[in-house]
Amino acid sequence: MSTSKLQRQVSDQLSVYFGGYIIRENIRPEWLRYSNGNRLELDFYLEDLDIAIEVQGSQHYIYTPHFHDSYKDFKRQQKRDIEKKTLCKAYGVTLIEIGGETEIIEMIRFVRQYIAKTYGNDRAAPPQDIDSKWDEKFHSISKTLRKANDKKDYHIFKRGNRHYQKALSLVEFYGMEIIDSIHRQTAQELFFEMRRFESRFNGWYGE
């Protein structure tokens, strides 16, 4: 997977899970200045949380002619990366580096844990109106569940479709334990899991 594709995936997941926060992409903060005075760039900056995310391809660790004009150019990049880490630490910004697709879920979990620790619970409300946004998503999927149940259509959560993605984001946001196994479930299993999940908040189906 190319770095650009990975960065797009990170961007998509940040929007899904943390869309209520201020997310800056490819930003050059005033405080992030290299020793020569030029500002360095962050791939993502969650401004409300002081969390920066860098998508680091192998060219950040291995000299790659395709990405570097020379070996000196590679060493300069490594120096910039080190200085970026130093500056983030100095300004109280947590820097997360992502080197592959499998690390995205770990990034999501880390940020959620950070929010829980900062706000005192695992559904802490950020400065913006995230509660109403997620309530709308929850009621939307509840409506979908009710219609599917009436029609006995237990396969609405086909892997990768919009209902599946919405279910996944809701489960992760509300901190449900099934996030660890959701990827291994069939569409029908996920349907009944989401009914149980929904019943805890809505009471339509009981316990």
mmCIF file of C-alpha atoms in Angstrom:
data_model
loop_
_atom_site.group_PDB
_atom_site.id
_atom_site.type_symbol
_atom_site.label_atom_id
_atom_site.label_comp_id
_atom_site.label_asym_id
_atom_site.label_seq_id
_atom_site.Cartn_x
_atom_site.Cartn_y
_atom_site.Cartn_z
ATOM 1 C CA MET A 1 0.000 0.000 0.000
ATOM 2 C CA SER A 2 1.392 3.385 -0.922
ATOM 3 C CA THR A 3 1.759 6.091 1.697
ATOM 4 C CA SER A 4 -0.770 8.300 -0.080
ATOM 5 C CA LYS A 5 -3.392 5.556 -0.003
ATOM 6 C CA LEU A 6 -2.660 4.915 3.670
ATOM 7 C CA GLN A 7 -3.004 8.619 4.416
ATOM 8 C CA ARG A 8 -6.412 8.669 2.733
ATOM 9 C CA GLN A 9 -7.486 5.720 4.889
ATOM 10 C CA VAL A 10 -6.331 7.478 8.041
ATOM 11 C CA SER A 11 -8.224 10.597 6.959
ATOM 12 C CA ASP A 12 -11.403 8.574 6.383
ATOM 13 C CA GLN A 13 -11.189 6.843 9.765
ATOM 14 C CA LEU A 14 -10.497 10.073 11.631
ATOM 15 C CA SER A 15 -13.610 11.562 10.038
ATOM 16 C CA VAL A 16 -15.689 8.528 11.042
ATOM 17 C CA TYR A 17 -14.541 8.278 14.646
ATOM 18 C CA PHE A 18 -13.561 11.839 15.537
ATOM 19 C CA GLY A 19 -15.471 13.977 13.072
ATOM 20 C CA GLY A 20 -16.788 16.191 15.876
ATOM 21 C CA TYR A 21 -13.294 17.429 16.653
ATOM 22 C CA ILE A 22 -11.223 19.932 14.731
ATOM 23 C CA ILE A 23 -8.986 17.928 12.388
ATOM 24 C CA ARG A 24 -6.347 19.764 10.372
ATOM 25 C CA GLU A 25 -4.666 18.008 7.452
ATOM 26 C CA ASN A 26 -1.250 18.838 6.014
ATOM 27 C CA ILE A 27 -0.882 21.753 8.377
ATOM 28 C CA ARG A 28 2.281 23.727 9.155
ATOM 29 C CA PRO A 29 1.820 25.186 12.667
ATOM 30 C CA GLU A 30 3.669 28.347 13.592
ATOM 31 C CA TRP A 31 5.354 26.585 16.498
ATOM 32 C CA LEU A 32 6.666 23.708 14.378
ATOM 33 C CA ARG A 33 9.753 25.372 12.915
ATOM 34 C CA TYR A 34 12.871 23.573 11.709
ATOM 35 C CA SER A 35 16.309 24.814 12.749
ATOM 36 C CA ASN A 36 16.548 26.776 9.466
ATOM 37 C CA GLY A 37 13.336 28.641 10.283
ATOM 38 C CA ASN A 38 11.051 26.797 7.860
ATOM 39 C CA ARG A 39 7.841 25.357 9.221
ATOM 40 C CA LEU A 40 7.448 21.572 9.237
ATOM 41 C CA GLU A 41 4.256 19.825 8.194
ATOM 42 C CA LEU A 42 1.963 17.509 10.158
ATOM 43 C CA ASP A 43 -0.170 15.044 8.211
ATOM 44 C CA PHE A 44 -2.990 15.381 10.745
ATOM 45 C CA TYR A 45 -3.480 17.572 13.787
ATOM 46 C CA LEU A 46 -6.401 17.105 16.186
ATOM 47 C CA GLU A 47 -6.326 20.641 17.452
ATOM 48 C CA ASP A 48 -8.782 20.191 20.341
ATOM 49 C CA LEU A 49 -6.763 17.303 21.741
ATOM 50 C CA ASP A 50 -3.199 18.353 20.885
ATOM 51 C CA ILE A 51 -2.631 15.090 19.054
ATOM 52 C CA ALA A 52 -0.615 14.935 15.830
ATOM 53 C CA ILE A 53 -0.597 11.945 13.475
ATOM 54 C CA GLU A 54 2.116 11.209 10.955
ATOM 55 C CA VAL A 55 1.821 8.586 8.219
ATOM 56 C CA GLN A 56 5.337 7.236 7.948
ATOM 57 C CA GLY A 57 6.199 5.176 4.903
ATOM 58 C CA SER A 58 9.319 3.037 4.742
ATOM 59 C CA GLN A 59 11.188 5.946 3.104
ATOM 60 C CA HIS A 60 11.346 7.574 6.536
ATOM 61 C CA TYR A 61 13.557 4.729 7.752
ATOM 62 C CA ILE A 62 15.186 3.323 4.620
ATOM 63 C CA TYR A 63 17.037 5.183 1.901
ATOM 64 C CA THR A 64 14.815 4.934 -1.176
ATOM 65 C CA PRO A 65 16.009 6.531 -4.455
ATOM 66 C CA HIS A 66 12.414 6.879 -5.605
ATOM 67 C CA PHE A 67 11.743 9.296 -2.728
ATOM 68 C CA HIS A 68 15.206 10.749 -2.094
ATOM 69 C CA ASP A 69 17.440 12.740 -4.437
ATOM 70 C CA SER A 70 20.490 11.453 -2.572
ATOM 71 C CA TYR A 71 21.552 9.738 0.628
ATOM 72 C CA LYS A 72 22.151 13.193 2.128
ATOM 73 C CA ASP A 73 18.540 14.039 1.310
ATOM 74 C CA PHE A 74 17.456 10.917 3.216
ATOM 75 C CA LYS A 75 19.538 11.924 6.250
ATOM 76 C CA ARG A 76 18.034 15.418 6.141
ATOM 77 C CA GLN A 77 14.569 13.883 6.215
ATOM 78 C CA GLN A 78 15.491 11.802 9.232
ATOM 79 C CA LYS A 79 16.802 14.919 10.946
ATOM 80 C CA ARG A 80 13.532 16.724 10.234
ATOM 81 C CA ASP A 81 11.570 13.784 11.652
ATOM 82 C CA ILE A 82 13.634 13.841 14.857
ATOM 83 C CA GLU A 83 13.220 17.601 15.212
ATOM 84 C CA LYS A 84 9.479 17.274 14.629
ATOM 85 C CA LYS A 85 9.227 14.767 17.500
ATOM 86 C CA THR A 86 11.281 17.039 19.756
ATOM 87 C CA LEU A 87 9.134 20.084 19.004
ATOM 88 C CA CYS A 88 5.868 18.203 19.497
ATOM 89 C CA LYS A 89 7.047 17.006 22.892
ATOM 90 C CA ALA A 90 8.214 20.501 23.847
ATOM 91 C CA TYR A 91 4.805 21.981 22.985
ATOM 92 C CA GLY A 92 2.807 19.254 24.698
ATOM 93 C CA VAL A 93 1.588 17.620 21.498
ATOM 94 C CA THR A 94 1.277 13.822 21.425
ATOM 95 C CA LEU A 95 2.724 12.524 18.166
ATOM 96 C CA ILE A 96 1.415 9.230 16.764
ATOM 97 C CA GLU A 97 3.237 7.575 13.881
ATOM 98 C CA ILE A 98 1.419 5.140 11.602
ATOM 99 C CA GLY A 99 3.458 2.901 9.330
ATOM 100 C CA GLY A 100 0.787 0.525 8.040
ATOM 101 C CA GLU A 101 -2.913 -0.234 7.737
ATOM 102 C CA THR A 102 -2.930 -2.543 10.773
ATOM 103 C CA GLU A 103 -1.870 0.340 13.004
ATOM 104 C CA ILE A 104 -4.955 2.451 12.250
ATOM 105 C CA ILE A 105 -7.214 0.664 14.747
ATOM 106 C CA GLU A 106 -4.532 1.047 17.412
ATOM 107 C CA MET A 107 -4.451 4.781 16.692
ATOM 108 C CA ILE A 108 -8.239 4.947 17.103
ATOM 109 C CA ARG A 109 -8.070 3.107 20.413
ATOM 110 C CA PHE A 110 -5.266 5.317 21.680
ATOM 111 C CA VAL A 111 -7.173 8.515 20.879
ATOM 112 C CA ARG A 112 -10.353 7.185 22.489
ATOM 113 C CA GLN A 113 -8.418 6.228 25.619
ATOM 114 C CA TYR A 114 -6.864 9.668 25.656
ATOM 115 C CA ILE A 115 -10.331 11.254 25.453
ATOM 116 C CA ALA A 116 -11.593 9.003 28.254
ATOM 117 C CA LYS A 117 -8.663 9.933 30.470
ATOM 118 C CA THR A 118 -8.944 13.637 29.698
ATOM 119 C CA TYR A 119 -12.716 13.962 30.081
ATOM 120 C CA GLY A 120 -13.228 11.321 32.735
ATOM 121 C CA ASN A 121 -15.371 8.835 30.794
ATOM 122 C CA ASP A 122 -15.293 6.825 27.567
ATOM 123 C CA ARG A 123 -17.858 9.057 25.857
ATOM 124 C CA ALA A 124 -16.438 12.430 26.762
ATOM 125 C CA ALA A 125 -17.938 15.266 24.784
ATOM 126 C CA PRO A 126 -15.435 17.399 22.894
ATOM 127 C CA PRO A 127 -15.775 21.171 22.450
ATOM 128 C CA GLN A 128 -18.059 20.734 19.440
ATOM 129 C CA ASP A 129 -21.517 19.174 19.443
ATOM 130 C CA ILE A 130 -20.488 15.581 18.845
ATOM 131 C CA ASP A 131 -23.265 14.097 20.987
ATOM 132 C CA SER A 132 -26.036 15.196 18.642
ATOM 133 C CA LYS A 133 -24.060 13.943 15.647
ATOM 134 C CA TRP A 134 -23.648 10.460 17.095
ATOM 135 C CA ASP A 135 -27.212 10.375 18.405
ATOM 136 C CA GLU A 136 -28.390 10.988 14.841
ATOM 137 C CA LYS A 137 -26.220 8.111 13.594
ATOM 138 C CA PHE A 138 -27.537 5.863 16.342
ATOM 139 C CA HIS A 139 -31.195 6.636 15.608
ATOM 140 C CA SER A 140 -30.543 6.158 11.902
ATOM 141 C CA ILE A 141 -29.191 2.655 12.387
ATOM 142 C CA SER A 142 -31.952 1.866 14.891
ATOM 143 C CA LYS A 143 -34.491 2.713 12.178
ATOM 144 C CA THR A 144 -32.614 0.481 9.728
ATOM 145 C CA LEU A 145 -32.605 -2.370 12.251
ATOM 146 C CA ARG A 146 -36.353 -2.070 12.818
ATOM 147 C CA LYS A 147 -37.145 -2.159 9.090
ATOM 148 C CA ALA A 148 -34.818 -5.097 8.479
ATOM 149 C CA ASN A 149 -36.303 -6.974 11.427
ATOM 150 C CA ASP A 150 -39.826 -6.491 10.064
ATOM 151 C CA LYS A 151 -38.713 -7.862 6.684
ATOM 152 C CA LYS A 152 -36.640 -10.656 8.237
ATOM 153 C CA ASP A 153 -33.680 -9.309 6.287
ATOM 154 C CA TYR A 154 -30.746 -10.312 8.444
ATOM 155 C CA HIS A 155 -28.029 -9.578 5.903
ATOM 156 C CA ILE A 156 -28.091 -5.779 5.785
ATOM 157 C CA PHE A 157 -24.601 -5.597 7.264
ATOM 158 C CA LYS A 158 -22.687 -6.967 4.317
ATOM 159 C CA ARG A 159 -19.011 -6.352 4.841
ATOM 160 C CA GLY A 160 -17.945 -2.954 3.580
ATOM 161 C CA ASN A 161 -21.381 -1.508 2.798
ATOM 162 C CA ARG A 162 -22.609 1.731 4.366
ATOM 163 C CA HIS A 163 -24.663 -0.024 7.057
ATOM 164 C CA TYR A 164 -21.638 -2.108 8.048
ATOM 165 C CA GLN A 165 -19.380 0.965 8.257
ATOM 166 C CA LYS A 166 -21.956 2.875 10.289
ATOM 167 C CA ALA A 167 -22.388 -0.068 12.667
ATOM 168 C CA LEU A 168 -18.640 -0.386 13.087
ATOM 169 C CA SER A 169 -18.203 3.308 13.902
ATOM 170 C CA LEU A 170 -21.092 3.292 16.380
ATOM 171 C CA VAL A 171 -19.847 0.196 18.172
ATOM 172 C CA GLU A 172 -16.373 1.690 18.492
ATOM 173 C CA PHE A 173 -17.679 5.095 19.610
ATOM 174 C CA TYR A 174 -19.886 3.677 22.357
ATOM 175 C CA GLY A 175 -17.072 1.467 23.600
ATOM 176 C CA MET A 176 -18.792 -1.875 23.061
ATOM 177 C CA GLU A 177 -16.674 -4.986 23.597
ATOM 178 C CA ILE A 178 -17.651 -6.587 20.275
ATOM 179 C CA ILE A 179 -15.237 -4.302 18.386
ATOM 180 C CA ASP A 180 -12.545 -6.977 18.789
ATOM 181 C CA SER A 181 -14.610 -9.621 17.001
ATOM 182 C CA ILE A 182 -16.793 -7.576 14.660
ATOM 183 C CA HIS A 183 -14.509 -8.176 11.682
ATOM 184 C CA ARG A 184 -14.908 -11.942 12.060
ATOM 185 C CA GLN A 185 -18.691 -11.929 12.201
ATOM 186 C CA THR A 186 -21.018 -12.809 9.357
ATOM 187 C CA ALA A 187 -23.634 -10.285 8.246
ATOM 188 C CA GLN A 188 -26.373 -12.199 10.088
ATOM 189 C CA GLU A 189 -24.326 -12.502 13.282
ATOM 190 C CA LEU A 190 -23.619 -8.794 13.167
ATOM 191 C CA PHE A 191 -27.319 -8.036 12.695
ATOM 192 C CA PHE A 192 -28.273 -9.801 15.924
ATOM 193 C CA GLU A 193 -25.245 -8.339 17.723
ATOM 194 C CA MET A 194 -26.372 -4.870 16.696
ATOM 195 C CA ARG A 195 -29.901 -5.621 17.951
ATOM 196 C CA ARG A 196 -28.455 -6.474 21.367
ATOM 197 C CA PHE A 197 -26.252 -3.394 21.212
ATOM 198 C CA GLU A 198 -29.189 -1.176 20.261
ATOM 199 C CA SER A 199 -31.432 -2.587 22.996
ATOM 200 C CA ARG A 200 -29.067 -1.307 25.676
ATOM 201 C CA PHE A 201 -29.703 2.251 24.567
ATOM 202 C CA ASN A 202 -33.196 2.218 23.090
ATOM 203 C CA GLY A 203 -35.120 -0.567 24.773
ATOM 204 C CA TRP A 204 -37.018 -1.557 21.619
ATOM 205 C CA TYR A 205 -36.143 -5.228 21.869
ATOM 206 C CA GLY A 206 -35.698 -5.608 25.607
ATOM 207 C CA GLU A 207 -32.970 -7.546 27.372
#
